[in-house]
């Protein structure tokens, strides 16, 4: 995450999926959410206390709680050449901004044990479950949940069933199928044929013991698309290893309209999303890693501006890759200004350009209906040696 301040008083919040290293930024497929916020008006409370003059938004509270979990409490002067202003910690300073126009809900994970049923609602997939319940209509959709990620943890079919049930707002199923959930994960061939070859697979650090579980096999779909299914998706770059993580549900199987969409750092694991367990703390929700993502749905598209950016890789003279960033900045619909205006719709970009002015596009870097694995396809595993070499003559991610 980046927090960027501007001379005009704006604060830009950027939640992204890239690590700050060359290969992640220039060679991988990544995603980012960004939105600008301005200071609150008529702020009269103590600056040092960092308390708002009116009710804080959920976005503000979640952002502050997430950063407080890191323990950064050093005081700074945040305005240049303004030594008279009391020093503040970062989280105190953030309380000065108005986040009420946020077009997304923050989905955080912070390490810890959270009591059920209340405190856990602020964390991991419990927070996502609550957001979906309040801001979508998934019970009217028969579409599966699509989970796209760059690593997978060690979990049972029961945990995955519980996770999917929360996202679909239904009771857990004993056995999962592609009617319930689709797992988009690169095959060994996807990694081998990428512009980095097997070495790019180090950013997809799933181990064989986790990816090759029998209950997962029927759920897998490819990261890459065929020339037929990909013809209308200008954002799909199959030669770039995916480091982006996305989760979504379509309104129905025959449209590109989304019930909800999540861009996040969460991989598919208990450590990231959380796990309900009973132990010395009683029934609780356990999380092991720090993660942050954003949830978006049509009902959240209020006034304001938001942007989803997918960096893509293009070759100049087929030798030097460089990023082209697609910024989609869309004014949100205000139903109060026109009785004839239709509600906003959140849709996956098709690249055709035939959207109405109420449509807000998500530039998804893979097909919204990914292809199932063929019988000869295997999920990528970072710890295996392969019999076929990549274009660099390597046989594994660890080869020099």
Coordinates of C-alpha atoms in Angstrom, one line a residue:
X1 CA 0.0 0.0 0.0
X2 CA 1.1 3.6 -0.7
X3 CA -0.2 6.7 1.0
X4 CA 0.8 9.7 -1.1
X5 CA 0.3 13.4 -0.1
X6 CA -0.1 16.3 -2.5
X7 CA 0.5 20.1 -2.1
X8 CA -3.2 20.8 -2.6
X9 CA -4.0 18.7 0.6
X10 CA -5.1 15.5 -1.2
X11 CA -4.2 12.1 0.1
X12 CA -4.0 9.3 -2.4
X13 CA -4.6 5.8 -1.1
X14 CA -3.2 3.0 -3.3
X15 CA -3.7 -0.7 -2.6
X16 CA -1.7 -2.8 -5.0
X17 CA -0.4 -6.4 -5.4
X18 CA 3.2 -5.8 -6.4
X19 CA 6.3 -6.1 -4.3
X20 CA 8.7 -3.2 -4.7
X21 CA 11.2 -4.9 -7.0
X22 CA 12.0 -4.7 -10.7
X23 CA 10.6 -8.1 -11.8
X24 CA 7.3 -7.6 -10.0
X25 CA 6.7 -4.1 -11.5
X26 CA 8.0 -4.6 -15.1
X27 CA 7.5 -8.4 -15.7
X28 CA 4.5 -9.6 -13.7
X29 CA 0.7 -9.0 -14.1
X30 CA -0.4 -6.8 -11.1
X31 CA -3.3 -4.8 -10.1
X32 CA -3.9 -1.6 -8.1
X33 CA -6.8 0.4 -6.6
X34 CA -6.4 4.2 -6.1
X35 CA -8.6 7.0 -4.9
X36 CA -8.0 10.5 -3.7
X37 CA -9.4 12.0 -0.5
X38 CA -9.4 15.6 0.9
X39 CA -9.1 16.9 4.5
X40 CA -12.2 17.1 6.6
X41 CA -13.9 20.5 6.8
X42 CA -14.2 22.5 10.0
X43 CA -12.1 20.2 12.0
X44 CA -12.0 21.5 15.6
X45 CA -11.0 18.6 17.7
X46 CA -7.5 18.1 19.2
X47 CA -5.1 17.3 16.4
X48 CA -2.8 15.4 18.7
X49 CA -5.7 13.2 19.8
X50 CA -6.4 12.5 16.1
X51 CA -10.2 12.2 16.8
X52 CA -12.7 13.2 14.0
X53 CA -15.4 15.8 14.6
X54 CA -18.1 13.5 13.1
X55 CA -18.6 9.8 12.7
X56 CA -15.7 8.2 10.9
X57 CA -16.4 6.0 7.9
X58 CA -15.7 2.3 7.9
X59 CA -12.9 2.9 5.3
X60 CA -11.2 5.3 7.8
X61 CA -11.6 3.1 10.8
X62 CA -10.3 0.0 8.9
X63 CA -7.3 1.9 7.4
X64 CA -6.3 3.2 10.9
X65 CA -6.8 -0.1 12.6
X66 CA -4.8 -1.9 9.9
X67 CA -1.8 0.5 10.2
X68 CA -2.0 0.5 14.0
X69 CA -1.4 -3.2 14.0
X70 CA 2.1 -2.5 12.6
X71 CA 2.9 -0.5 15.8
X72 CA 4.2 2.6 14.0
X73 CA 3.5 5.4 16.5
X74 CA 6.4 7.8 15.9
X75 CA 5.3 11.5 15.8
X76 CA 6.0 13.7 12.8
X77 CA 5.3 17.2 11.4
X78 CA 3.3 16.3 8.3
X79 CA 3.2 19.7 6.8
X80 CA 6.4 21.3 5.5
X81 CA 7.5 24.5 7.3
X82 CA 4.7 24.3 9.8
X83 CA 6.5 23.7 13.1
X84 CA 3.7 25.2 15.1
X85 CA 1.3 22.4 14.3
X86 CA 1.4 19.6 16.9
X87 CA 3.2 16.4 15.8
X88 CA 1.1 13.4 14.9
X89 CA 1.6 9.7 14.3
X90 CA 0.6 8.5 10.9
X91 CA -2.7 7.1 12.1
X92 CA -3.6 10.3 13.9
X93 CA -2.8 12.3 10.8
X94 CA -5.1 10.0 8.7
X95 CA -8.0 10.9 11.0
X96 CA -7.9 14.4 9.5
X97 CA -9.1 13.2 6.1
X98 CA -12.6 12.6 4.9
X99 CA -12.9 9.0 3.6
X100 CA -16.7 9.0 3.5
X101 CA -16.7 9.0 -0.3
X102 CA -14.7 5.8 -0.6
X103 CA -16.0 3.7 -3.4
X104 CA -14.7 0.5 -1.9
X105 CA -14.6 -1.4 1.4
X106 CA -11.2 -2.3 2.8
X107 CA -10.7 -6.0 3.5
X108 CA -7.8 -6.3 6.0
X109 CA -6.1 -9.3 7.6
X110 CA -3.9 -8.7 10.7
X111 CA -2.2 -11.5 12.7
X112 CA -4.1 -12.4 15.8
X113 CA -7.0 -14.3 17.5
X114 CA -10.4 -12.6 17.1
X115 CA -13.3 -13.5 19.3
X116 CA -16.5 -14.7 17.6
X117 CA -19.0 -13.5 16.5
X118 CA -18.2 -9.8 16.8
X119 CA -14.5 -8.9 16.6
X120 CA -13.9 -11.4 13.8
X121 CA -16.2 -9.3 11.5
X122 CA -13.4 -6.8 11.0
X123 CA -10.9 -9.3 9.6
X124 CA -10.2 -11.6 6.7
X125 CA -13.0 -13.5 5.0
X126 CA -15.4 -12.7 7.8
X127 CA -15.1 -9.0 6.8
X128 CA -15.6 -10.0 3.2
X129 CA -18.7 -12.1 4.1
X130 CA -20.2 -9.1 5.9
X131 CA -19.5 -6.8 2.9
X132 CA -21.1 -9.2 0.5
X133 CA -24.2 -9.6 2.7
X134 CA -24.7 -5.8 2.9
X135 CA -23.8 -4.8 -0.6
X136 CA -24.7 -7.5 -3.1
X137 CA -27.4 -9.9 -4.2
X138 CA -25.5 -13.1 -4.5
X139 CA -28.5 -15.3 -3.5
X140 CA -30.1 -14.4 -6.8
X141 CA -27.0 -15.5 -8.8
X142 CA -26.2 -19.1 -9.8
X143 CA -22.7 -18.1 -10.9
X144 CA -19.7 -19.7 -9.2
X145 CA -17.2 -17.7 -7.1
X146 CA -14.0 -17.2 -9.1
X147 CA -10.8 -17.2 -7.0
X148 CA -7.6 -16.2 -8.8
X149 CA -4.3 -16.2 -6.8
X150 CA -0.6 -16.6 -7.0
X151 CA -0.1 -19.1 -4.2
X152 CA -2.1 -21.7 -2.3
X153 CA -1.8 -22.8 1.3
X154 CA -2.3 -26.0 3.1
X155 CA -6.0 -26.5 3.8
X156 CA -8.7 -29.1 3.8
X157 CA -11.8 -29.4 1.6
X158 CA -13.8 -28.4 4.6
X159 CA -12.0 -25.1 5.0
X160 CA -12.4 -24.3 1.3
X161 CA -16.1 -25.2 1.5
X162 CA -16.5 -22.9 4.5
X163 CA -14.7 -20.1 2.7
X164 CA -16.7 -20.4 -0.5
X165 CA -20.0 -20.6 1.5
X166 CA -19.2 -17.3 3.1
X167 CA -18.7 -15.7 -0.3
X168 CA -21.8 -17.3 -1.8
X169 CA -23.9 -16.6 1.4
X170 CA -25.0 -20.2 1.7
X171 CA -24.5 -23.3 3.8
X172 CA -21.2 -25.1 3.4
X173 CA -21.3 -28.0 0.9
X174 CA -19.7 -31.4 1.6
X175 CA -18.1 -31.5 -1.8
X176 CA -17.3 -28.6 -4.1
X177 CA -17.7 -28.4 -7.9
X178 CA -17.2 -25.7 -10.6
X179 CA -20.9 -24.8 -10.1
X180 CA -19.7 -23.4 -6.7
X181 CA -16.1 -22.2 -7.2
X182 CA -13.5 -21.9 -9.9
X183 CA -9.8 -21.7 -9.0
X184 CA -7.7 -19.8 -11.5
X185 CA -4.1 -20.8 -11.2
X186 CA -1.3 -21.1 -13.7
X187 CA -0.3 -24.4 -15.2
X188 CA 3.3 -25.6 -15.5
X189 CA 3.1 -24.7 -19.2
X190 CA 1.9 -21.2 -18.3
X191 CA 5.0 -20.6 -16.3
X192 CA 7.4 -22.3 -18.6
X193 CA 6.1 -20.3 -21.6
X194 CA 6.2 -16.9 -19.7
X195 CA 8.7 -14.2 -20.6
X196 CA 10.7 -15.2 -17.5
X197 CA 10.4 -18.9 -17.9
X198 CA 10.6 -21.1 -14.8
X199 CA 12.4 -18.4 -12.8
X200 CA 9.2 -16.3 -12.9
X201 CA 7.5 -19.1 -11.0
X202 CA 9.4 -18.0 -7.9
X203 CA 6.6 -15.4 -7.6
X204 CA 4.0 -18.2 -7.6
X205 CA 5.5 -20.1 -4.6
X206 CA 2.9 -22.9 -4.3
X207 CA 4.3 -26.2 -3.3
X208 CA 3.4 -29.6 -4.8
X209 CA 1.9 -31.0 -1.6
X210 CA -0.6 -28.1 -1.6
X211 CA -1.5 -27.7 -5.3
X212 CA -1.9 -31.4 -6.1
X213 CA -4.6 -32.3 -3.6
X214 CA -7.3 -34.4 -5.3
X215 CA -10.3 -32.3 -4.3
X216 CA -8.6 -29.2 -6.0
X217 CA -8.0 -30.8 -9.4
X218 CA -11.7 -30.6 -10.7
X219 CA -11.8 -26.9 -9.6
X220 CA -8.8 -25.6 -11.5
X221 CA -8.9 -23.3 -14.5
X222 CA -6.1 -21.8 -16.6
X223 CA -4.5 -18.4 -16.3
X224 CA -4.0 -18.3 -20.0
X225 CA -6.8 -18.2 -22.6
X226 CA -7.2 -19.6 -26.0
X227 CA -7.2 -17.3 -29.0
X228 CA -10.9 -17.8 -29.2
X229 CA -11.9 -16.9 -25.7
X230 CA -9.4 -14.1 -25.4
X231 CA -10.2 -12.2 -28.6
X232 CA -12.0 -9.4 -26.9
X233 CA -9.8 -8.9 -23.8
X234 CA -7.1 -6.3 -24.5
X235 CA -5.8 -6.6 -21.0
X236 CA -4.9 -10.2 -21.1
X237 CA -1.1 -10.8 -21.2
X238 CA -0.6 -14.6 -20.9
X239 CA 3.1 -14.3 -21.2
X240 CA 3.4 -12.4 -17.9
X241 CA 3.4 -14.5 -14.7
X242 CA 0.4 -13.5 -12.6
X243 CA 1.1 -11.9 -9.2
X244 CA -2.3 -10.2 -9.0
X245 CA -5.0 -11.7 -6.8
X246 CA -8.7 -11.3 -7.6
X247 CA -12.0 -12.8 -6.4
X248 CA -15.4 -12.1 -7.9
X249 CA -18.9 -13.3 -8.7
X250 CA -20.8 -12.6 -11.9
X251 CA -24.5 -11.6 -11.7
X252 CA -25.3 -14.5 -14.0
X253 CA -23.6 -16.9 -16.3
X254 CA -24.5 -15.0 -19.5
X255 CA -23.3 -11.5 -18.7
X256 CA -20.1 -9.6 -17.7
X257 CA -21.9 -7.8 -14.9
X258 CA -20.4 -8.3 -11.5
X259 CA -22.2 -8.9 -8.2
X260 CA -18.9 -8.0 -6.5
X261 CA -15.2 -7.9 -7.1
X262 CA -12.2 -8.0 -4.8
X263 CA -8.6 -6.9 -5.6
X264 CA -6.2 -7.9 -2.9
X265 CA -2.9 -9.3 -1.6
X266 CA -4.7 -12.3 -0.1
X267 CA -3.6 -15.6 -1.6
X268 CA -5.8 -18.7 -1.1
X269 CA -4.7 -19.7 2.4
X270 CA -5.9 -20.0 6.0
X271 CA -2.9 -17.7 7.0
X272 CA -4.2 -14.9 4.8
X273 CA -8.0 -15.2 4.9
X274 CA -8.4 -16.7 8.4
X275 CA -9.7 -19.9 10.1
X276 CA -12.4 -20.6 12.6
X277 CA -10.9 -22.8 15.4
X278 CA -11.6 -23.8 19.0
X279 CA -8.6 -23.8 21.4
X280 CA -7.4 -22.2 24.5
X281 CA -9.1 -18.9 23.5
X282 CA -12.4 -20.7 22.9
X283 CA -14.1 -20.2 19.5
X284 CA -12.1 -17.7 17.6
X285 CA -11.0 -16.5 14.2
X286 CA -7.2 -17.0 13.6
X287 CA -5.1 -15.0 11.1
X288 CA -1.4 -15.3 10.6
X289 CA -0.4 -12.8 8.0
X290 CA -0.9 -9.1 7.1
X291 CA -3.0 -8.6 3.9
X292 CA -5.0 -5.8 2.5
X293 CA -7.6 -5.7 -0.3
X294 CA -10.6 -3.8 -1.6
X295 CA -14.2 -4.9 -2.2
X296 CA -16.3 -3.2 -4.8
X297 CA -19.9 -3.7 -5.9
X298 CA -22.5 -1.7 -7.9
X299 CA -24.1 -0.4 -4.7
X300 CA -20.8 1.2 -3.5
X301 CA -20.3 3.2 -6.7
X302 CA -21.4 6.6 -5.3
X303 CA -20.2 10.0 -6.2
X304 CA -16.4 10.4 -6.4
X305 CA -13.6 8.9 -8.5
X306 CA -12.0 5.6 -8.4
X307 CA -9.4 3.8 -10.5
X308 CA -8.4 0.2 -11.1
X309 CA -5.1 -0.1 -12.9
X310 CA -3.7 -3.2 -14.5
X311 CA -0.1 -2.8 -15.6
X312 CA 0.5 -4.7 -18.8
X313 CA 3.7 -5.7 -20.5
X314 CA 4.4 -4.7 -24.1
X315 CA 7.6 -5.5 -26.1
X316 CA 9.4 -2.8 -28.0
X317 CA 11.2 -4.5 -30.9
X318 CA 10.4 -7.7 -29.1
X319 CA 13.3 -7.2 -26.7
X320 CA 12.7 -4.6 -24.1
X321 CA 9.5 -4.9 -22.0
X322 CA 8.0 -1.8 -20.5
X323 CA 4.7 -1.2 -18.6
X324 CA 1.7 0.5 -20.0
X325 CA -0.7 1.5 -17.2
X326 CA -4.4 1.6 -18.0
X327 CA -6.1 4.1 -15.6
X328 CA -9.9 3.8 -15.6
X329 CA -11.3 6.9 -13.9
X330 CA -15.0 7.0 -13.9
X331 CA -17.4 9.5 -12.4
X332 CA -19.9 7.6 -10.3
X333 CA -23.6 7.8 -10.9
X334 CA -25.8 10.0 -8.7
X335 CA -29.4 8.8 -9.0
X336 CA -30.7 12.0 -7.3
X337 CA -29.6 14.2 -10.3
X338 CA -31.7 12.5 -12.9
X339 CA -34.9 10.4 -12.6
X340 CA -34.2 8.7 -15.9
X341 CA -30.6 7.7 -15.1
X342 CA -30.1 4.0 -14.6
X343 CA -28.2 2.6 -11.6
X344 CA -24.5 2.0 -12.0
X345 CA -23.3 -1.4 -13.0
X346 CA -19.9 -2.9 -12.3
X347 CA -18.8 -4.9 -15.3
X348 CA -15.7 -6.7 -16.6
X349 CA -14.2 -4.9 -19.5
X350 CA -14.7 -6.6 -22.8
X351 CA -12.6 -4.3 -24.9
X352 CA -15.4 -3.7 -27.3
X353 CA -16.3 -0.3 -26.1
X354 CA -20.1 -0.7 -26.2
X355 CA -20.8 0.1 -22.6
X356 CA -23.4 2.6 -21.4
X357 CA -22.4 5.7 -19.4
X358 CA -23.6 4.0 -16.2
X359 CA -21.2 1.1 -16.6
X360 CA -18.0 1.0 -14.5
X361 CA -15.3 -1.3 -16.0
X362 CA -13.0 -3.7 -14.2
X363 CA -10.0 -4.4 -16.6
X364 CA -9.6 -8.1 -15.7
X365 CA -6.3 -9.4 -17.1
X366 CA -7.8 -12.9 -17.8
X367 CA -11.0 -14.2 -19.3
X368 CA -14.1 -13.9 -17.0
X369 CA -14.9 -17.5 -17.9
X370 CA -11.6 -19.3 -17.7
X371 CA -10.9 -22.6 -19.3
X372 CA -10.7 -25.8 -17.3
X373 CA -7.5 -27.7 -17.1
X374 CA -7.0 -30.3 -19.8
X375 CA -6.2 -33.8 -18.7
X376 CA -2.5 -33.2 -19.4
X377 CA -2.3 -29.9 -17.5
X378 CA -0.7 -29.8 -14.0
X379 CA -0.8 -26.9 -11.6
X380 CA 2.5 -25.1 -11.2
X381 CA 4.6 -26.2 -8.2
X382 CA 7.7 -24.1 -7.3
X383 CA 9.6 -27.0 -5.7
X384 CA 9.5 -29.5 -8.6
X385 CA 12.1 -30.3 -11.3
X386 CA 10.6 -30.6 -14.7
X387 CA 11.5 -32.8 -17.7
X388 CA 11.0 -30.0 -20.3
X389 CA 13.2 -26.9 -20.3
X390 CA 12.1 -23.3 -20.7
X391 CA 13.4 -20.9 -23.3
X392 CA 16.4 -20.2 -21.1
X393 CA 17.4 -23.9 -20.8
X394 CA 16.2 -24.1 -17.1
X395 CA 14.3 -27.1 -15.7
X396 CA 13.1 -25.5 -12.4
X397 CA 12.5 -22.2 -10.7
X398 CA 15.8 -22.7 -8.7
X399 CA 18.1 -23.2 -11.8
X400 CA 20.5 -20.4 -12.3

